[in-house]
Amino acid sequence: MGPQIPAEAPVTGHGLNPYAPERVYYGDEMQANYRRYVAQNPSRKADSRAGRGEPKTPDLRSSKYLINVEPSLRELLATEDTNRNLQLTIEDIGPKDLKIHDLKSLEAGYDDVNITGTYPLSNLLQELILAKDSGKQEIVLDEARITEDPVSRLSRRIKDAFWDGLTRRIDGSVIEKVGLDEKDWTADPRPRIYVPLNVPEQYNYYNQVAKERPEVRLDVQWLPQELTVENMKALNSKPGLLAVAMERYTDEKTGKQGLRGLPYTVPGGRFNEFFGWDSYMMSLGLLLSDKVDLAKSMVLNFCFCIKHYGRILNATRSYFLGRSQPPFLTDMALRVYEEIKDQEGARDFLREAILSAAKEYLSFWQSKDRLDKATGLSRYRPISLGIPQETEPKHFEHTLRPYYTKHNMTLEQFISAYNGGSIKDADLDNYLLHDCGVRESGHDTSYRLEGVCADLATIDLNSLLYKYETDIAHAIKTVFGDELEMPEAYCAGDMKPHIMTSKEWEARAATRKAAIDKYLWNEEKGIYYDYNCRTQKQTTHFAATTLWGLWSGVASPAQAAKLVKSALPQLEMYWGLASGTKECRELNGPSRQWDYPFGWPPHQILAWTGLLRYGFVDDAKRLAYKWLSMMTKSFRDYNGVVVEKYNVEDRATPHIVEAEYGNQGLQFEGVVREGFGWTNASYLCGLQVIDASMKEALKSCTLYENLEKAPVQNGVAT
């Protein structure tokens, strides 16, 4: 009659959840409860339709499968994974049919049931691997867990698993892992951390870690007090992590107080350092996942960076000290504040964030190197520290070949000599200035910016700084009684302590808007373009960043209407917004990853938000649905894949991107562990944009062009 399940104490369903996080679902307690529940409840024959992935409303009465993990996993891969890549996708040509034990049907004398179809079998593969990871040899598995509709499953996995897989902290408990750098090309790569001079408690802490754990070979260094170009370049021979915020805590086991790093999320599983604008985008998803504390700690890490490094960094490695990334701190902080404003300390949290943002704005983005005085607009114009160290050793080989050939050197010899200052070349200096500007913009690489970035007043950066200005004004007026003291501790450069008011920040916003209207807005074409401050001309191509004028609120209602009418037809593709226009791509050379036909999550999120801000609800819903349907279809058909970017013109395999740097998130075995940070966030954000009927249609991956004519059965489009 099949497996014997012990009855033991009655189980009424309390504590059982087919959709519990894997760490709970495959825990000893819930698995034991499932076995008792099955033994105590009436049996019924399994619904064979469920194996084909048809939507249904699951409950605790759905079928339960008893599975021997390792043998079932071997059989599943042997018969179904015909591509032998440890994934089950629509490209595999196996029978798409696996027989397993149904506990209830066995008790009632029925035959075993068959799980059929790519999607349920792919989910089964993932669940078996997760169970194996939990140390389980035999499991009770809910039918509902492998037939769950893809929208619910992807949303659940983002909230319950992906964020956990992307969460990091920097302290002694993990320094041997996070301190190592895969981009450390020196002769003796080792964990190394640089600590600012005014954080002696961290310096002492890490030295104690190094003393207690000599096998780690942790190198603890003071960061130079003055971050001059020479000092920053000197760090290239010993690259390392940059310290971030820590908190005091009491060890529950020992009762002793200690320090631990404030947690943050990273863009992808291969990263360990704290990143710039990726963190803002991820925070939007964290807030929708009830992870407010994590989003809050990321704001505090940004504040730490501004306090000690003068800016939000590209990422917290020593070779990123010369450049920042698109600034989003004020919006991020205000969103977190709205979630915690009734909690003790919320006002102090916002005060620290607003003062930090004001410092970054005044001393960094408005500094003489970045502010173009003729226009009053700011530029991505970072400090070049030589050949960017985060690139692969051969990344610049083609570009540098004429230089090292001229000096009769090898590539490695030339890089060492140039970075060390013994060889100087003005042309190469200029090339690398623009290259680093592209990297600072977050859009590396794109024909829009290549070779000119440091000279451009871009619509993206100036929209973000306009948002800083209006956000700071709003916070001062509504939270701080229209007066906020800027103390000495937050002053840098030419800044002086004073009382900030909303009026001064509103004046800055008005001045910037006037400059944006004069230099970046093209009334005839109804588009925001970038402006070349050197040639004193607007550029001739635009990108999805033109829509950041909607997100920031800098566009007038009339400008917004023209922009939507002019830009969307050129940027909207089959699956959503492309990063740039097809025309710009065709006039240049090989594909660049931030150009047509590739679509990126940040561009989608900011566009949806901007469109909603100006009342273009239908456009926002349409674009969001296209993006979500692409992600959902890829997730369903390709073993749960979630990637960094997509080809929004490829109807069959949009997750396959052929461009420099490839596509993060494609390489995994059996089960996706983290997705990709801002892509995860885009999915949760998009679900907030579309309406209920669209969400139902999305569950069956209904394409947008079929949305209105899709019949609905039991609330689900078919």
XYZ file of C-alpha atoms in Angstrom:
718
model
C 0.000 0.000 0.000
C 2.965 2.355 -0.182
C 4.808 4.384 2.458
C 3.677 4.300 6.058
C 3.135 7.735 7.566
C 3.076 7.971 11.390
C -0.089 9.517 12.814
C 1.227 10.873 16.125
C -0.349 14.138 17.345
C -3.225 15.601 15.298
C -2.334 18.277 12.732
C -5.127 20.622 11.675
C -3.276 22.533 8.966
C -1.909 25.186 11.311
C 1.726 25.886 10.438
C 1.487 24.203 7.023
C 2.092 26.375 3.995
C 2.690 25.088 0.452
C 4.457 28.355 -0.340
C 6.708 28.710 2.692
C 10.311 29.798 2.069
C 12.510 26.794 1.333
C 14.418 27.165 4.593
C 11.075 26.678 6.392
C 9.343 24.314 3.977
C 12.215 21.842 3.985
C 12.874 22.273 7.691
C 12.414 19.296 9.992
C 9.355 20.740 11.746
C 7.217 21.487 8.702
C 8.145 18.256 6.922
C 7.157 16.262 10.036
C 3.871 18.176 10.236
C 3.128 17.408 6.591
C 3.646 13.687 7.149
C 1.263 13.684 10.112
C -1.295 15.769 8.248
C -1.313 13.382 5.290
C -1.781 10.406 7.595
C -4.726 11.967 9.410
C -6.780 13.437 6.552
C -9.129 11.818 4.006
C -7.642 10.822 0.691
C -8.663 11.837 -2.768
C -7.389 11.069 -6.218
C -4.872 13.513 -7.619
C -6.097 15.962 -10.226
C -4.035 14.894 -13.239
C -4.601 18.250 -14.901
C -2.368 19.912 -12.351
C 0.652 18.231 -13.898
C 0.097 20.296 -17.029
C 0.373 23.511 -15.109
C -3.252 24.589 -15.396
C -4.030 27.271 -12.826
C -6.005 26.216 -9.796
C -6.610 27.456 -6.282
C -4.306 25.347 -4.106
C -5.075 24.497 -0.506
C -3.983 21.916 2.027
C -6.205 19.319 0.358
C -4.125 19.342 -2.822
C -2.056 16.268 -3.567
C 1.085 15.550 -1.600
C 3.952 13.685 -3.208
C 6.376 11.471 -1.321
C 9.728 11.734 -3.058
C 13.146 10.183 -2.545
C 15.246 13.207 -3.366
C 18.514 11.907 -4.826
C 17.111 9.059 -6.990
C 14.314 11.276 -8.306
C 16.770 14.053 -9.099
C 19.017 11.675 -11.023
C 16.088 10.233 -12.975
C 14.678 13.651 -13.783
C 17.972 14.955 -15.135
C 18.755 11.734 -17.024
C 15.435 11.648 -18.872
C 14.556 15.342 -19.250
C 17.772 17.381 -19.335
C 18.686 16.529 -22.910
C 20.881 19.642 -23.221
C 22.892 18.437 -20.239
C 23.134 21.911 -18.728
C 21.394 21.134 -15.400
C 18.330 23.099 -16.482
C 14.935 22.025 -17.808
C 13.675 24.372 -20.507
C 11.431 24.343 -23.550
C 14.566 23.599 -25.587
C 15.015 20.190 -23.943
C 13.431 17.372 -25.971
C 12.799 14.765 -23.282
C 9.396 13.089 -22.755
C 8.331 15.885 -20.325
C 6.731 13.231 -18.126
C 7.831 11.837 -14.755
C 6.001 9.327 -12.527
C 6.010 9.990 -8.775
C 4.172 8.769 -5.673
C 1.012 10.610 -4.616
C 0.597 9.915 -0.903
C -3.181 10.239 -0.858
C -3.770 8.195 -3.962
C -1.537 5.413 -2.605
C -3.537 5.252 0.589
C -6.731 5.052 -1.472
C -5.240 2.455 -3.795
C -4.759 4.654 -6.877
C -1.794 4.444 -9.242
C 1.117 6.804 -9.090
C 0.653 10.153 -10.861
C 2.596 11.679 -13.714
C 4.026 15.193 -13.632
C 3.999 16.483 -17.179
C 5.083 19.641 -18.943
C 8.212 21.778 -18.920
C 7.151 24.258 -16.256
C 6.049 21.768 -13.527
C 9.057 19.539 -14.179
C 11.388 22.534 -14.059
C 9.859 23.547 -10.740
C 10.235 19.975 -9.513
C 13.913 20.063 -10.427
C 14.357 23.285 -8.485
C 12.517 21.946 -5.438
C 14.535 18.723 -5.388
C 17.782 20.694 -5.457
C 16.566 22.979 -2.672
C 15.535 19.932 -0.627
C 18.924 18.347 -1.224
C 20.616 21.560 -0.116
C 18.598 21.313 3.102
C 19.999 17.847 3.734
C 16.741 15.996 3.034
C 16.799 12.476 1.595
C 13.011 12.122 1.441
C 10.374 14.860 1.323
C 6.653 15.448 1.217
C 6.070 17.922 -1.609
C 2.853 19.840 -2.256
C 1.489 19.562 -5.760
C 0.628 23.267 -5.395
C 4.287 24.140 -5.025
C 5.232 22.913 -8.502
C 2.040 24.015 -10.274
C 1.981 27.477 -8.737
C 1.367 30.103 -11.407
C 4.622 31.763 -12.562
C 3.686 35.253 -11.355
C 3.118 34.079 -7.808
C 6.139 31.805 -7.846
C 8.534 34.450 -9.169
C 7.211 37.091 -6.762
C 7.511 34.654 -3.873
C 11.034 33.579 -4.755
C 12.166 37.197 -5.059
C 10.799 38.051 -1.634
C 11.672 34.816 0.189
C 14.909 33.708 -1.447
C 16.524 36.080 -3.939
C 16.980 39.004 -1.547
C 18.534 36.693 1.028
C 20.928 35.377 -1.610
C 22.003 38.935 -2.439
C 22.400 40.217 1.124
C 25.902 40.950 2.377
C 27.600 42.621 5.294
C 31.249 43.507 5.904
C 32.687 42.396 9.227
C 34.961 39.782 10.686
C 32.488 36.954 10.280
C 32.787 37.014 6.481
C 35.859 39.116 5.739
C 37.756 36.199 4.177
C 35.026 35.974 1.509
C 33.953 39.566 0.932
C 37.478 40.902 1.265
C 38.844 38.907 -1.643
C 38.491 40.586 -5.015
C 38.268 38.639 -8.269
C 39.557 41.804 -9.974
C 42.749 41.930 -7.917
C 45.362 41.290 -10.599
C 48.350 41.897 -8.283
C 50.939 39.241 -7.483
C 49.615 38.683 -3.959
C 45.801 38.952 -3.881
C 44.516 38.857 -0.323
C 41.654 40.245 1.782
C 42.365 43.913 2.451
C 40.274 46.689 3.957
C 40.855 50.442 4.080
C 39.445 52.300 7.088
C 38.960 56.092 7.257
C 41.136 57.840 9.847
C 38.170 59.132 11.827
C 36.751 55.641 12.419
C 39.386 54.228 14.799
C 36.970 51.723 16.340
C 36.724 49.945 12.982
C 40.498 49.992 12.537
C 40.961 48.410 15.956
C 38.171 45.928 15.267
C 39.649 44.656 11.998
C 43.145 44.465 13.451
C 41.748 42.280 16.211
C 40.114 40.073 13.560
C 43.466 39.820 11.762
C 45.174 38.852 15.011
C 42.603 36.205 15.937
C 42.414 34.739 12.436
C 45.927 34.848 10.937
C 44.995 32.249 8.312
C 42.804 34.860 6.594
C 45.857 37.083 5.915
C 43.702 40.159 6.391
C 45.579 43.376 5.602
C 44.131 46.357 7.513
C 45.135 49.779 6.196
C 44.346 53.367 7.087
C 42.846 55.274 4.173
C 44.815 58.453 3.410
C 43.155 61.498 4.943
C 43.489 63.517 1.752
C 42.040 61.701 -1.258
C 44.286 63.317 -3.847
C 44.771 61.808 -7.266
C 48.263 60.703 -6.282
C 47.056 59.055 -3.056
C 44.232 57.238 -4.810
C 46.514 56.016 -7.586
C 48.951 54.687 -5.003
C 46.253 52.364 -3.711
C 46.095 50.541 -7.059
C 49.080 48.397 -6.116
C 47.181 47.198 -3.030
C 43.478 47.199 -3.933
C 41.015 46.541 -1.168
C 37.556 46.979 0.284
C 36.471 50.309 1.705
C 34.883 50.170 5.140
C 31.153 50.846 5.397
C 28.832 51.450 8.328
C 28.814 49.187 11.366
C 26.564 48.951 14.397
C 27.022 47.897 17.997
C 25.201 44.780 19.101
C 25.087 42.309 21.993
C 26.039 38.713 21.245
C 23.135 36.532 22.410
C 25.437 33.636 23.326
C 28.176 35.476 25.188
C 26.399 38.638 26.272
C 29.375 40.662 25.034
C 29.057 43.799 22.935
C 30.689 43.978 19.547
C 30.573 45.503 16.086
C 28.898 44.091 13.010
C 28.398 45.463 9.524
C 25.121 47.028 8.463
C 23.666 44.724 5.796
C 23.063 45.635 2.166
C 22.160 43.876 -1.054
C 24.452 43.454 -4.042
C 23.446 43.454 -7.734
C 24.331 39.812 -8.436
C 25.626 36.739 -6.663
C 29.234 37.244 -7.768
C 29.534 40.634 -6.045
C 30.380 41.455 -2.436
C 30.984 45.217 -2.371
C 28.286 47.867 -1.809
C 27.159 49.479 -5.082
C 25.680 52.836 -6.053
C 22.521 53.209 -8.118
C 21.877 49.462 -8.114
C 21.197 49.869 -4.391
C 18.484 52.457 -4.974
C 16.711 50.265 -7.507
C 16.943 47.255 -5.210
C 15.570 49.296 -2.309
C 12.322 49.775 -4.237
C 11.907 46.011 -4.330
C 12.963 45.600 -0.716
C 10.261 48.027 0.422
C 7.701 45.950 -1.491
C 9.045 42.815 0.219
C 8.598 44.041 3.809
C 12.356 44.461 4.174
C 12.288 48.071 5.340
C 15.144 47.612 7.817
C 17.427 46.389 5.043
C 16.559 49.368 2.824
C 17.135 51.666 5.804
C 20.581 50.220 6.500
C 21.510 50.767 2.847
C 20.615 54.466 3.208
C 22.861 54.614 6.275
C 25.680 52.964 4.315
C 25.297 55.685 1.681
C 25.502 58.326 4.417
C 28.688 56.689 5.710
C 30.222 56.843 2.224
C 29.382 60.531 1.817
C 30.724 61.328 5.291
C 34.038 59.537 4.837
C 34.614 59.384 1.053
C 32.789 62.549 -0.008
C 30.315 60.858 -2.327
C 28.242 57.767 -2.991
C 30.732 55.523 -4.732
C 30.422 53.424 -7.864
C 31.179 50.610 -5.396
C 33.171 50.226 -2.195
C 36.544 49.148 -3.573
C 39.620 51.373 -3.418
C 39.845 51.727 -7.198
C 36.342 53.276 -7.272
C 37.297 56.240 -5.066
C 37.571 58.546 -8.077
C 34.018 58.143 -9.278
C 30.414 58.042 -8.183
C 27.208 56.851 -9.866
C 23.754 58.338 -10.591
C 22.554 59.933 -7.297
C 19.240 58.707 -5.872
C 19.736 59.147 -2.121
C 16.966 61.670 -1.406
C 14.205 59.657 -3.037
C 15.462 56.477 -1.380
C 15.600 58.089 2.066
C 12.150 59.674 1.764
C 10.601 56.351 0.747
C 12.149 54.629 3.754
C 11.080 57.489 6.024
C 7.469 57.112 4.928
C 7.599 53.513 6.141
C 9.184 54.274 9.521
C 8.012 57.827 10.310
C 6.044 56.693 13.362
C 9.053 54.901 14.821
C 11.463 56.373 17.350
C 14.490 57.873 15.629
C 12.838 58.248 12.216
C 13.325 62.011 12.149
C 17.016 61.676 13.049
C 17.389 59.096 10.276
C 15.944 61.493 7.703
C 18.001 64.376 9.056
C 21.212 62.400 8.523
C 20.172 61.390 5.007
C 19.148 64.903 3.922
C 22.292 66.507 5.342
C 24.422 63.847 3.649
C 22.673 64.425 0.324
C 23.120 68.200 0.662
C 26.828 67.706 1.344
C 27.222 65.430 -1.685
C 25.289 67.873 -3.866
C 27.194 71.011 -2.816
C 30.730 69.653 -2.458
C 30.769 67.000 -5.157
C 28.183 67.388 -7.909
C 28.527 71.194 -7.871
C 32.334 71.132 -7.608
C 34.384 73.066 -10.161
C 35.338 69.938 -12.119
C 31.762 68.740 -12.517
C 29.781 71.957 -12.762
C 29.870 73.647 -16.150
C 29.696 77.331 -15.237
C 28.548 78.426 -18.680
C 25.342 76.385 -18.470
C 24.952 75.838 -14.720
C 24.559 72.107 -15.393
C 26.546 69.212 -13.960
C 28.500 66.480 -15.703
C 29.784 62.975 -15.076
C 33.431 63.998 -14.915
C 35.281 61.683 -12.520
C 38.903 61.521 -11.486
C 40.706 59.103 -13.771
C 43.020 56.815 -11.807
C 44.635 55.195 -14.814
C 43.483 52.045 -16.555
C 40.267 51.011 -14.724
C 41.303 48.204 -12.429
C 37.918 46.484 -12.311
C 38.179 45.442 -15.966
C 39.628 42.181 -17.212
C 43.404 42.363 -17.871
C 42.923 42.238 -21.656
C 39.865 44.531 -21.771
C 41.795 47.535 -23.145
C 44.280 45.529 -25.211
C 42.949 46.790 -28.567
C 42.813 50.415 -27.412
C 46.272 50.350 -25.820
C 48.075 48.448 -28.568
C 49.319 51.589 -30.406
C 50.623 53.003 -27.129
C 52.539 49.978 -25.851
C 53.828 49.246 -29.365
C 55.166 52.811 -29.629
C 57.050 52.373 -26.351
C 58.250 48.867 -27.263
C 56.563 47.382 -24.212
C 54.197 44.566 -23.406
C 50.630 45.446 -22.469
C 51.327 44.710 -18.796
C 54.514 46.796 -18.793
C 52.772 49.757 -20.377
C 49.817 49.657 -17.951
C 52.230 49.600 -15.016
C 54.267 52.494 -16.409
C 51.245 54.595 -17.343
C 49.431 54.034 -14.067
C 52.671 54.738 -12.200
C 53.168 58.058 -13.983
C 56.465 57.321 -15.725
C 54.675 57.489 -19.098
C 52.344 60.389 -19.827
C 50.029 60.725 -22.809
C 47.416 63.471 -23.149
C 45.345 61.595 -25.741
C 45.122 58.520 -23.532
C 44.309 60.725 -20.528
C 41.391 62.193 -22.449
C 40.177 58.779 -23.604
C 40.210 57.403 -20.076
C 38.506 60.507 -18.676
C 35.526 59.850 -20.943
C 35.688 56.107 -20.324
C 35.512 56.646 -16.568
C 32.698 59.137 -17.123
C 30.700 56.457 -18.910
C 31.276 54.108 -15.981
C 30.236 56.791 -13.509
C 27.032 57.367 -15.471
C 26.060 53.739 -14.867
C 25.618 53.281 -18.626
C 28.798 51.503 -19.527
C 28.839 51.227 -22.442
C 26.767 53.283 -24.902
C 27.383 55.109 -28.162
C 25.501 58.059 -26.664
C 28.361 58.616 -24.217
C 31.416 57.003 -25.798
C 34.303 59.444 -26.253
C 32.303 62.476 -25.043
C 30.783 61.644 -21.666
C 32.889 63.955 -19.495
C 31.898 66.898 -21.710
C 28.168 66.195 -21.552
C 25.550 67.774 -19.363
C 23.199 64.817 -19.525
C 19.471 64.859 -18.957
C 19.802 61.881 -16.617
C 22.253 63.475 -14.171
C 20.601 66.873 -14.174
C 17.152 65.351 -13.702
C 18.497 63.511 -10.660
C 20.058 66.665 -9.222
C 16.793 68.542 -9.782
C 15.135 65.766 -7.782
C 17.749 66.232 -5.030
C 16.906 69.940 -4.933
C 13.144 69.488 -4.774
C 13.361 66.554 -2.337
C 15.613 68.453 0.062
C 13.293 71.471 -0.114
C 10.283 69.248 0.538
C 11.899 67.528 3.519
C 13.041 70.791 5.095
C 9.580 72.316 4.708
C 7.398 69.380 5.736
C 9.527 67.533 8.314
C 11.924 70.082 9.803
C 9.750 73.175 10.145
C 11.442 74.914 7.205
C 14.766 75.174 9.023
C 17.523 72.558 9.036
C 20.932 73.300 10.468
C 23.908 72.349 8.316
C 26.576 71.705 10.989
C 30.338 71.821 10.562
C 30.523 68.011 10.488
C 28.628 67.935 7.167
C 30.596 70.729 5.502
C 33.298 70.121 2.910
C 35.205 72.301 0.490
C 33.798 75.828 0.487
C 30.692 74.886 2.493
C 29.917 76.860 5.670
C 27.647 75.922 8.573
C 24.263 77.601 8.177
C 20.517 77.132 8.515
C 19.080 75.620 5.345
C 15.574 76.573 4.257
C 13.276 75.226 1.593
C 13.503 78.563 -0.232
C 17.205 78.215 -1.073
C 16.720 74.698 -2.437
C 13.621 75.702 -4.389
C 15.713 78.484 -5.934
C 18.370 75.978 -6.958
C 15.678 73.794 -8.510
C 14.216 76.722 -10.445
C 17.665 77.672 -11.738
C 18.399 74.123 -12.847
C 15.022 73.749 -14.540
C 15.654 76.947 -16.505
C 19.042 75.589 -17.617
C 17.544 72.230 -18.545
C 14.855 73.957 -20.580
C 17.445 76.123 -22.324
C 20.155 73.589 -23.074
C 18.616 70.106 -22.938
C 15.007 70.526 -24.074
C 14.343 70.547 -27.830
C 10.954 72.150 -28.323
C 10.770 71.285 -32.017
C 11.389 67.568 -31.478
C 9.756 67.308 -28.076
C 12.765 65.485 -26.613
C 15.354 66.057 -23.890
C 18.840 65.700 -25.377
C 22.253 65.843 -23.733
C 24.337 68.997 -24.209
C 28.017 68.993 -25.160
C 29.576 71.745 -23.071
C 32.758 71.730 -25.152
C 31.121 72.114 -28.584
C 28.187 74.062 -27.101
C 25.662 71.981 -29.017
C 22.912 69.521 -28.239
C 23.738 65.953 -29.122
C 21.888 64.338 -31.999
C 20.706 61.130 -30.343
C 18.657 60.483 -27.251
C 18.080 57.488 -25.001
C 15.535 56.179 -22.511
C 17.111 58.607 -20.056
C 15.129 61.370 -21.781
C 12.171 60.057 -19.761
C 13.974 60.778 -16.488
C 12.624 64.293 -16.924
C 9.224 62.788 -16.120
C 10.492 60.815 -13.120
C 12.134 63.874 -11.573
C 9.207 66.196 -12.261
C 11.339 68.736 -14.121
C 9.098 68.615 -17.228
C 6.139 70.952 -17.470
C 2.797 69.307 -18.311
C 3.140 70.571 -21.901
C 6.690 69.224 -22.179
C 5.595 65.901 -20.717
C 2.846 65.518 -23.308
C 5.255 66.272 -26.159
C 7.905 63.983 -24.720
C 5.556 61.025 -24.435
C 4.284 61.588 -27.957
C 7.787 61.905 -29.428
C 9.923 59.510 -27.396
C 7.752 56.462 -26.799
C 7.268 55.557 -30.491
C 11.052 55.481 -30.915
C 11.895 53.675 -27.672
C 9.003 51.252 -27.188
C 9.727 47.749 -28.429
C 7.996 44.387 -28.271
C 8.884 43.744 -24.629
C 9.159 47.305 -23.306
C 11.602 50.189 -23.570
C 14.944 49.896 -25.313
C 17.828 51.828 -23.802
C 18.361 53.795 -26.998
C 16.934 54.316 -30.428
C 17.424 51.979 -33.353
C 18.699 54.900 -35.436
C 21.583 55.597 -33.031
C 22.566 51.926 -33.036
C 22.504 51.653 -36.838
C 24.736 54.698 -37.307
C 27.484 53.171 -35.176
C 29.111 49.756 -34.874
C 28.688 46.558 -32.857
C 26.123 46.344 -30.095
C 26.729 48.242 -26.867
C 24.874 46.856 -23.886
C 23.164 50.155 -22.958
C 21.859 50.758 -26.495
C 19.166 49.298 -28.753
C 17.901 46.550 -28.698
C 18.584 45.985 -25.007
C 16.224 46.945 -22.221
C 17.311 47.526 -18.638
C 15.223 47.420 -15.454
C 16.125 50.938 -14.202
C 14.853 52.519 -17.406
C 11.562 50.664 -17.121
C 11.015 51.545 -13.453
C 11.792 55.238 -13.867
C 9.669 55.481 -17.015
C 6.626 53.854 -15.381
C 6.950 56.118 -12.361
C 7.338 59.214 -14.512
C 4.396 58.362 -16.750
C 2.162 57.801 -13.731
C 3.316 61.099 -12.246
C 1.975 62.989 -15.262
C -1.208 60.961 -15.654
C -0.164 58.734 -18.568
C -1.608 55.703 -16.818
C -2.407 53.599 -19.876
C 1.113 54.057 -21.258
C 2.625 53.055 -17.935
C 0.421 49.968 -17.667
C 1.154 48.914 -21.241
C 4.916 49.240 -20.859
C 4.889 47.518 -17.487
C 2.805 44.631 -18.809
C 5.140 44.112 -21.755
C 8.169 43.961 -19.470
C 6.477 41.702 -16.947
C 5.211 39.311 -19.604
C 8.743 39.019 -20.984
C 10.161 38.265 -17.553
C 7.351 35.848 -16.708
C 7.626 33.952 -19.977
C 11.405 33.641 -19.644
C 11.005 32.504 -16.045
C 8.393 29.898 -17.005
C 10.074 28.536 -20.123
C 13.726 28.701 -19.055
C 13.996 27.135 -15.618
C 13.264 30.244 -13.555
C 15.842 32.492 -15.215
C 16.073 36.157 -14.149
C 18.861 38.211 -15.729
C 20.488 41.625 -15.584
C 19.091 42.903 -18.905
C 17.007 41.663 -21.830
C 16.811 41.963 -25.594
C 13.425 43.656 -25.886
C 13.164 42.891 -29.609
C 13.862 39.148 -29.348
C 10.462 37.468 -29.105
C 11.787 33.964 -28.463
C 14.766 34.261 -26.104
C 14.954 37.825 -24.760
C 17.161 36.716 -21.860
C 19.974 35.875 -24.282
C 22.005 39.046 -24.817
C 24.967 39.268 -27.159
C 26.930 42.316 -26.095
C 30.090 43.146 -24.182
C 30.079 41.808 -20.605
C 27.494 39.129 -21.534
C 24.463 38.823 -19.285
C 24.602 38.269 -15.536
C 22.193 35.640 -14.235
C 22.411 33.115 -17.077
C 24.936 30.800 -15.484
C 23.308 28.621 -12.833
C 22.861 24.936 -12.103
C 19.330 23.688 -11.551
C 17.886 26.555 -9.554
C 18.239 30.340 -9.631
C 19.526 31.525 -6.276
C 19.444 35.313 -6.486
C 17.996 36.516 -9.783
C 19.497 39.944 -10.400
C 18.989 42.823 -7.997
C 17.302 45.545 -9.989
C 15.529 43.035 -12.219
C 13.950 41.507 -9.126
C 12.848 44.984 -8.082
C 11.429 45.769 -11.527
C 9.142 42.749 -11.318
C 7.683 43.737 -7.975
C 7.387 47.391 -9.033
C 5.707 46.482 -12.315
C 3.065 44.436 -10.516
C 2.116 47.626 -8.678
C 1.524 49.396 -11.997
C -0.719 46.955 -13.884
C -4.338 46.324 -12.932
C -5.967 43.167 -11.552
C -7.137 41.816 -14.913
C -3.634 42.240 -16.326
C -2.187 40.322 -13.385
C -4.536 37.442 -14.091
C -3.614 37.421 -17.779
C 0.058 37.547 -16.848
C -0.247 34.222 -15.018
C -0.724 32.453 -18.328
C 1.875 34.627 -20.103
C -0.690 36.244 -22.372
C 1.128 38.527 -24.799
C 0.167 42.179 -24.766
C -1.270 42.108 -28.294
C -3.585 39.307 -27.201
C -4.518 40.891 -23.903
C -7.875 42.392 -24.857
C -9.102 39.356 -26.776
C -7.876 36.719 -24.287
C -10.786 34.691 -22.882
C -10.940 34.327 -19.122
C -11.728 31.100 -17.278
C -11.881 31.044 -13.493
C -10.299 34.468 -13.420
C -7.343 33.467 -15.605
C -6.750 34.418 -19.223
C -6.050 31.407 -21.413
